[in-house]
mmCIF file with all atom_site columns, N, CA and C in Angstrom:
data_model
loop_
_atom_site.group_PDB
_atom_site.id
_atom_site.type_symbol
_atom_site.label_atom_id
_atom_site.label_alt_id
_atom_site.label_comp_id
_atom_site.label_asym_id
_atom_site.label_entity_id
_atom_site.label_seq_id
_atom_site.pdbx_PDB_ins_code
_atom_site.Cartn_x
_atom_site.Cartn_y
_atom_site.Cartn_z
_atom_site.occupancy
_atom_site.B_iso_or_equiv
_atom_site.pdbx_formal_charge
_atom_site.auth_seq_id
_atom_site.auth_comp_id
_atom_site.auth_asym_id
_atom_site.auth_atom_id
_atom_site.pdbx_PDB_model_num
ATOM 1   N N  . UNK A 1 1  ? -37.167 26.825 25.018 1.00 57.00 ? 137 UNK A N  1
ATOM 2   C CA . UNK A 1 1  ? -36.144 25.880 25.452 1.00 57.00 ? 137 UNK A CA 1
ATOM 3   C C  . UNK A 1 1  ? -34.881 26.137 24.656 1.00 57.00 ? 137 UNK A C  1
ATOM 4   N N  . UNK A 1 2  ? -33.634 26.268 25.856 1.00 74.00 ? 138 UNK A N  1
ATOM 5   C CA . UNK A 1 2  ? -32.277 25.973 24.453 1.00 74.00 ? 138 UNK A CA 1
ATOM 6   C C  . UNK A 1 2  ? -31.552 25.134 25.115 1.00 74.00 ? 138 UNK A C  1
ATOM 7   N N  . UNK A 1 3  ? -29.692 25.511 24.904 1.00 76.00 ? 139 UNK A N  1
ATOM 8   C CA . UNK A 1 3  ? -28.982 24.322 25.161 1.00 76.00 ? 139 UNK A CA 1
ATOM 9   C C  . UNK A 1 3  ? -28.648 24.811 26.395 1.00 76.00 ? 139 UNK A C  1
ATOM 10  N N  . UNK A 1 4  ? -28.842 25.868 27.034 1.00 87.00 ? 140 UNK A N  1
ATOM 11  C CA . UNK A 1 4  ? -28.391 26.093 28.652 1.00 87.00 ? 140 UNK A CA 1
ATOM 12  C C  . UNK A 1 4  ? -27.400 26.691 28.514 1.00 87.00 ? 140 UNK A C  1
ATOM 13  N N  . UNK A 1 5  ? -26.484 27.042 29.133 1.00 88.00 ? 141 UNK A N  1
ATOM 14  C CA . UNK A 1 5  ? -25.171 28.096 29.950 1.00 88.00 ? 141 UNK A CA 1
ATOM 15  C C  . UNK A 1 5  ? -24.299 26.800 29.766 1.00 88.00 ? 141 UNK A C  1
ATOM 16  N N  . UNK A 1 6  ? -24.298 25.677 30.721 1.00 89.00 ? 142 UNK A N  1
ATOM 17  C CA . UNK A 1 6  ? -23.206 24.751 30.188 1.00 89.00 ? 142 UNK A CA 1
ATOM 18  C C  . UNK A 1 6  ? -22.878 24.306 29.077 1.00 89.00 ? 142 UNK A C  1
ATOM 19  N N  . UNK A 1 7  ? -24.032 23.452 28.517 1.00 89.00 ? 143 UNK A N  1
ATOM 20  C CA . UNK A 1 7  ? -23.927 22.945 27.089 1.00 89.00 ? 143 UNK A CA 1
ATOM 21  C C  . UNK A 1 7  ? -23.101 24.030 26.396 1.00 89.00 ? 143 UNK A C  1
ATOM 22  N N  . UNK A 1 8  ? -23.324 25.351 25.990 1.00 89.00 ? 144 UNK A N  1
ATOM 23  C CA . UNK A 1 8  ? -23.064 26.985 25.530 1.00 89.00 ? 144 UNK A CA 1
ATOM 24  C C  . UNK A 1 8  ? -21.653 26.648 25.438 1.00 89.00 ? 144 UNK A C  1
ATOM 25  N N  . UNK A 1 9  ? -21.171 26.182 27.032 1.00 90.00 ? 145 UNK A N  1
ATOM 26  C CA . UNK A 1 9  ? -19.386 26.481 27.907 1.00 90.00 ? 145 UNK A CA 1
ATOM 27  C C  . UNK A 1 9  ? -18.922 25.731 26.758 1.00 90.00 ? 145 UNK A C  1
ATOM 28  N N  . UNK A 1 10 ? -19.791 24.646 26.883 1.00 90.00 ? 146 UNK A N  1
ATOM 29  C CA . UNK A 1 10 ? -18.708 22.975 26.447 1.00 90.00 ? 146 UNK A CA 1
ATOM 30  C C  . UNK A 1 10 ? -18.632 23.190 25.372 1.00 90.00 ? 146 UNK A C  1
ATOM 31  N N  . UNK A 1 11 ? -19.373 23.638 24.028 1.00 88.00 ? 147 UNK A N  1
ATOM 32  C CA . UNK A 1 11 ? -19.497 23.632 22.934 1.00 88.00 ? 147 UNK A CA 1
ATOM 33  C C  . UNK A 1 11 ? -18.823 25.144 22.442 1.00 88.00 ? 147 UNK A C  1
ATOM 34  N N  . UNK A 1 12 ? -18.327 26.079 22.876 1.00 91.00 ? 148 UNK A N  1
ATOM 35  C CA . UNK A 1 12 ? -17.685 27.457 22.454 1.00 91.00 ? 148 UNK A CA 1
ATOM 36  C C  . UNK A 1 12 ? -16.619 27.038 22.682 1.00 91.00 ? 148 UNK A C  1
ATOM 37  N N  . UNK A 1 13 ? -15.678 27.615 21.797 1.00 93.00 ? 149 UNK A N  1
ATOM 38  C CA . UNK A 1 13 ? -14.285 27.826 21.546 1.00 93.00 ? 149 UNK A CA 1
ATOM 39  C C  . UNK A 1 13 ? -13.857 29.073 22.513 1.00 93.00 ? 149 UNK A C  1
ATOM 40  N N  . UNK A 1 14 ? -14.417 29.869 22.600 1.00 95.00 ? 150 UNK A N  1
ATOM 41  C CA . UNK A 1 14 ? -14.133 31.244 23.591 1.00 95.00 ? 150 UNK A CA 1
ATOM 42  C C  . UNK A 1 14 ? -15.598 31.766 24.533 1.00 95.00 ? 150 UNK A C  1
ATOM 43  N N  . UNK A 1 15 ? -15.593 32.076 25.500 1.00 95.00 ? 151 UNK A N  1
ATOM 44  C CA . UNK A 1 15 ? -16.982 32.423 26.132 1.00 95.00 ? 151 UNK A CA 1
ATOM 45  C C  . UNK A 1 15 ? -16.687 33.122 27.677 1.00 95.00 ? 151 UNK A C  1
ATOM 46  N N  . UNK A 1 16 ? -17.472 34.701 27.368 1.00 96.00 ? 152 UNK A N  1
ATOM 47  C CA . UNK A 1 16 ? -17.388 35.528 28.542 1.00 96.00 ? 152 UNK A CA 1
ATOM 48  C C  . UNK A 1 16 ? -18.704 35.890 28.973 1.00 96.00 ? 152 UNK A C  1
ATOM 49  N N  . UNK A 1 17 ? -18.661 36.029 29.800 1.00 95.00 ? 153 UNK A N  1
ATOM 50  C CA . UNK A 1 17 ? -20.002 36.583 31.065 1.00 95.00 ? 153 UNK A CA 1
ATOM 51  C C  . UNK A 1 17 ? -19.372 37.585 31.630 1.00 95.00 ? 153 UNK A C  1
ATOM 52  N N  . UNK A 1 18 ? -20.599 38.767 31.502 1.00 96.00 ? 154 UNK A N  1
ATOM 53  C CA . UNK A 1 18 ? -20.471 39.800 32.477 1.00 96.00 ? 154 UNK A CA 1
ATOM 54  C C  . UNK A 1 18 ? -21.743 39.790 32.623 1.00 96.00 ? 154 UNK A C  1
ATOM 55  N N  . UNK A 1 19 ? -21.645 40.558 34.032 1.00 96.00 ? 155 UNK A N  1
ATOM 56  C CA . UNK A 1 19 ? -22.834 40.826 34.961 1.00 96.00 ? 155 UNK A CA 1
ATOM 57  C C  . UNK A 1 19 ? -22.799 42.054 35.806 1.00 96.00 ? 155 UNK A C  1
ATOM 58  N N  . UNK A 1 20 ? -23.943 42.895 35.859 1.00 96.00 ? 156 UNK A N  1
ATOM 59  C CA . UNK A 1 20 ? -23.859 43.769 36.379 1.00 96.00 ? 156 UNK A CA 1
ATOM 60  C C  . UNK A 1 20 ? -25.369 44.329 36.955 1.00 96.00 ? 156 UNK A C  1
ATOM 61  N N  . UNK A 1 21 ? -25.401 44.220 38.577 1.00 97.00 ? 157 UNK A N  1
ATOM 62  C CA . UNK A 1 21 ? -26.639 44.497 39.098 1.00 97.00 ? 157 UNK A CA 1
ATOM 63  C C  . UNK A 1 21 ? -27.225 45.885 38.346 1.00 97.00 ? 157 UNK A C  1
ATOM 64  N N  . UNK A 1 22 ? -28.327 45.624 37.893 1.00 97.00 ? 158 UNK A N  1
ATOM 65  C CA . UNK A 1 22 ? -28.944 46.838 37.495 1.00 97.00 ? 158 UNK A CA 1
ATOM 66  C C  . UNK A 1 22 ? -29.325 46.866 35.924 1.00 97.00 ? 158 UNK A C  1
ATOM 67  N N  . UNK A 1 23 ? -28.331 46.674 35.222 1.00 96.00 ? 159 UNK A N  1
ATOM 68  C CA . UNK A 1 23 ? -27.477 46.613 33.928 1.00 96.00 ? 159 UNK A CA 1
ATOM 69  C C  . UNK A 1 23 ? -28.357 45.050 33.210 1.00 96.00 ? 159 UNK A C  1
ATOM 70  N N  . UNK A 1 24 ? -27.885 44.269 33.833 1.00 97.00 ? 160 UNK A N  1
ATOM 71  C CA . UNK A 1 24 ? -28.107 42.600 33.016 1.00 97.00 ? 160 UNK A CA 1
ATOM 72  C C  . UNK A 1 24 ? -26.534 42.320 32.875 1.00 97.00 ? 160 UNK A C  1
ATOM 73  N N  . UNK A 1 25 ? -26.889 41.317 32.238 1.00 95.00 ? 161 UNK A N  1
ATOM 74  C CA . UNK A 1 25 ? -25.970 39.764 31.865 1.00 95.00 ? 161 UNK A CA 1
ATOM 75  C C  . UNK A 1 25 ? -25.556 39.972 30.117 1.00 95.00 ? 161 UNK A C  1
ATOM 76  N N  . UNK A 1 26 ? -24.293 40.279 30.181 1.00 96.00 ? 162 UNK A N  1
ATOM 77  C CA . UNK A 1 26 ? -24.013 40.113 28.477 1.00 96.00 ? 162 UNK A CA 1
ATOM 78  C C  . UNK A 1 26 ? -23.078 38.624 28.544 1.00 96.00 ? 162 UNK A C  1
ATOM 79  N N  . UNK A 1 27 ? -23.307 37.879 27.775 1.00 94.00 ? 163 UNK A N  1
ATOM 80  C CA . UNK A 1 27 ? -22.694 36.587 27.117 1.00 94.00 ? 163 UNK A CA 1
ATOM 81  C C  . UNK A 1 27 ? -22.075 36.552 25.751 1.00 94.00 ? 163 UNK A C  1
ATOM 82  N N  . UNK A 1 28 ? -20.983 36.687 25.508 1.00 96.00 ? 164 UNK A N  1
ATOM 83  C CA . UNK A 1 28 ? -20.386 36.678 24.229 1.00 96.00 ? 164 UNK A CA 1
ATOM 84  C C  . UNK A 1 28 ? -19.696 35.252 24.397 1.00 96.00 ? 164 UNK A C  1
ATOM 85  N N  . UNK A 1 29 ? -20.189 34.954 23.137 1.00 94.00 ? 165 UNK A N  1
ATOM 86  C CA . UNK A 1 29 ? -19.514 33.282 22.803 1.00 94.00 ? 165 UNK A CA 1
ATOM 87  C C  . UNK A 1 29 ? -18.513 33.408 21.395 1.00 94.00 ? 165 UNK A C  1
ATOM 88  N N  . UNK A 1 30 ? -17.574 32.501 21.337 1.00 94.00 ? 166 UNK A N  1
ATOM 89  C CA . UNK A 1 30 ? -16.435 32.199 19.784 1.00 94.00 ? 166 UNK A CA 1
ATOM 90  C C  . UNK A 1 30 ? -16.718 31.256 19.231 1.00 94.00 ? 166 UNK A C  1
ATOM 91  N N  . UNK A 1 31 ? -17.365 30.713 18.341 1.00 90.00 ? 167 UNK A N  1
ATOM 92  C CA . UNK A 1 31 ? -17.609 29.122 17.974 1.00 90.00 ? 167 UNK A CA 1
ATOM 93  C C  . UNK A 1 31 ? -16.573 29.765 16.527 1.00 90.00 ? 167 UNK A C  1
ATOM 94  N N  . UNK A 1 32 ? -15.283 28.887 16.350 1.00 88.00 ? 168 UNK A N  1
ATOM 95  C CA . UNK A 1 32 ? -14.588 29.016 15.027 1.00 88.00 ? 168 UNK A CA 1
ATOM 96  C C  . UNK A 1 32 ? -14.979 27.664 14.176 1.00 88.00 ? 168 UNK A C  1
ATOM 97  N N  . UNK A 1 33 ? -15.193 27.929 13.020 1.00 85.00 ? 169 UNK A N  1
ATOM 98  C CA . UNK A 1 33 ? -15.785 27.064 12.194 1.00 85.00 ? 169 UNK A CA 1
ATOM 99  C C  . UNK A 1 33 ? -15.213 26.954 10.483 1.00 85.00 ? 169 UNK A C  1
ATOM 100 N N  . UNK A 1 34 ? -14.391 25.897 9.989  1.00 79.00 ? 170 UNK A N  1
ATOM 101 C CA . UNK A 1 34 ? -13.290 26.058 9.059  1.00 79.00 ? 170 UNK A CA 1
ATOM 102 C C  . UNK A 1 34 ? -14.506 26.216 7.926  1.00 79.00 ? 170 UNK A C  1
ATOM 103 N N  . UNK A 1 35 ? -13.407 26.254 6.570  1.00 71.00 ? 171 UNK A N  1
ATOM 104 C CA . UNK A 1 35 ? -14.346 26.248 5.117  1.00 71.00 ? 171 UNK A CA 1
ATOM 105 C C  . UNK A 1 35 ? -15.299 25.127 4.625  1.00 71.00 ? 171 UNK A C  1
ATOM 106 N N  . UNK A 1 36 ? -15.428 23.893 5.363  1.00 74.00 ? 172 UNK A N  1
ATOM 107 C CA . UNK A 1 36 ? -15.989 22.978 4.924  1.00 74.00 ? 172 UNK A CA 1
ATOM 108 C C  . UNK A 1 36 ? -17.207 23.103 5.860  1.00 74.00 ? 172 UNK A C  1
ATOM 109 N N  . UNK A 1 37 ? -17.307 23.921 7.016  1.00 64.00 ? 173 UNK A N  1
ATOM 110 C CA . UNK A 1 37 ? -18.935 24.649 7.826  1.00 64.00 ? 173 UNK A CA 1
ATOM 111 C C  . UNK A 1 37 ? -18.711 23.101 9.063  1.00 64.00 ? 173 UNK A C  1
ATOM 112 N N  . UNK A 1 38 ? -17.587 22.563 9.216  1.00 68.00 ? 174 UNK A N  1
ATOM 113 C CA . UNK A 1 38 ? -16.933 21.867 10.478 1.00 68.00 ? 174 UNK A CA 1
ATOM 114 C C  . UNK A 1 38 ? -16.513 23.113 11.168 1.00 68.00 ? 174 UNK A C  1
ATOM 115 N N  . UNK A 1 39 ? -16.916 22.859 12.667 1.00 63.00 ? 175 UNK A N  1
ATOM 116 C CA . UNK A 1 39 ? -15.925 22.875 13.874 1.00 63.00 ? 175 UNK A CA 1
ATOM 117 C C  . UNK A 1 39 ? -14.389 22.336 13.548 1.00 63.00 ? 175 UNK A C  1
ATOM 118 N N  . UNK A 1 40 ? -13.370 23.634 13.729 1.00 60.00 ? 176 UNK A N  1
ATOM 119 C CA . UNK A 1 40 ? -11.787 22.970 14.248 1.00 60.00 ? 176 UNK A CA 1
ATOM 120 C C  . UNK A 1 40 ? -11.597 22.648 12.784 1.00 60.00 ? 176 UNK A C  1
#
């Protein structure tokens, strides 16, 4: 079990999908996270 593809959207700062028949699905996500280990 995880947080799903949406939850993923809502919660990343940056987030790409590619897809390619044959190939698979790459997902790169940005979560930026300051010096105190907060979000933003």
């Amino acid at each position: 079990a995880g947080m799903g593809l949406p939850n993923m959207e809502k919660n990343a700062d940056q987030i790409e999908v590619e897809s390619e028949r044959g190939k698979g699905t790459r997902v790169r996500m940005v979560f930026f996270i300051n010096r105190e280990g907060d979000r933003h």
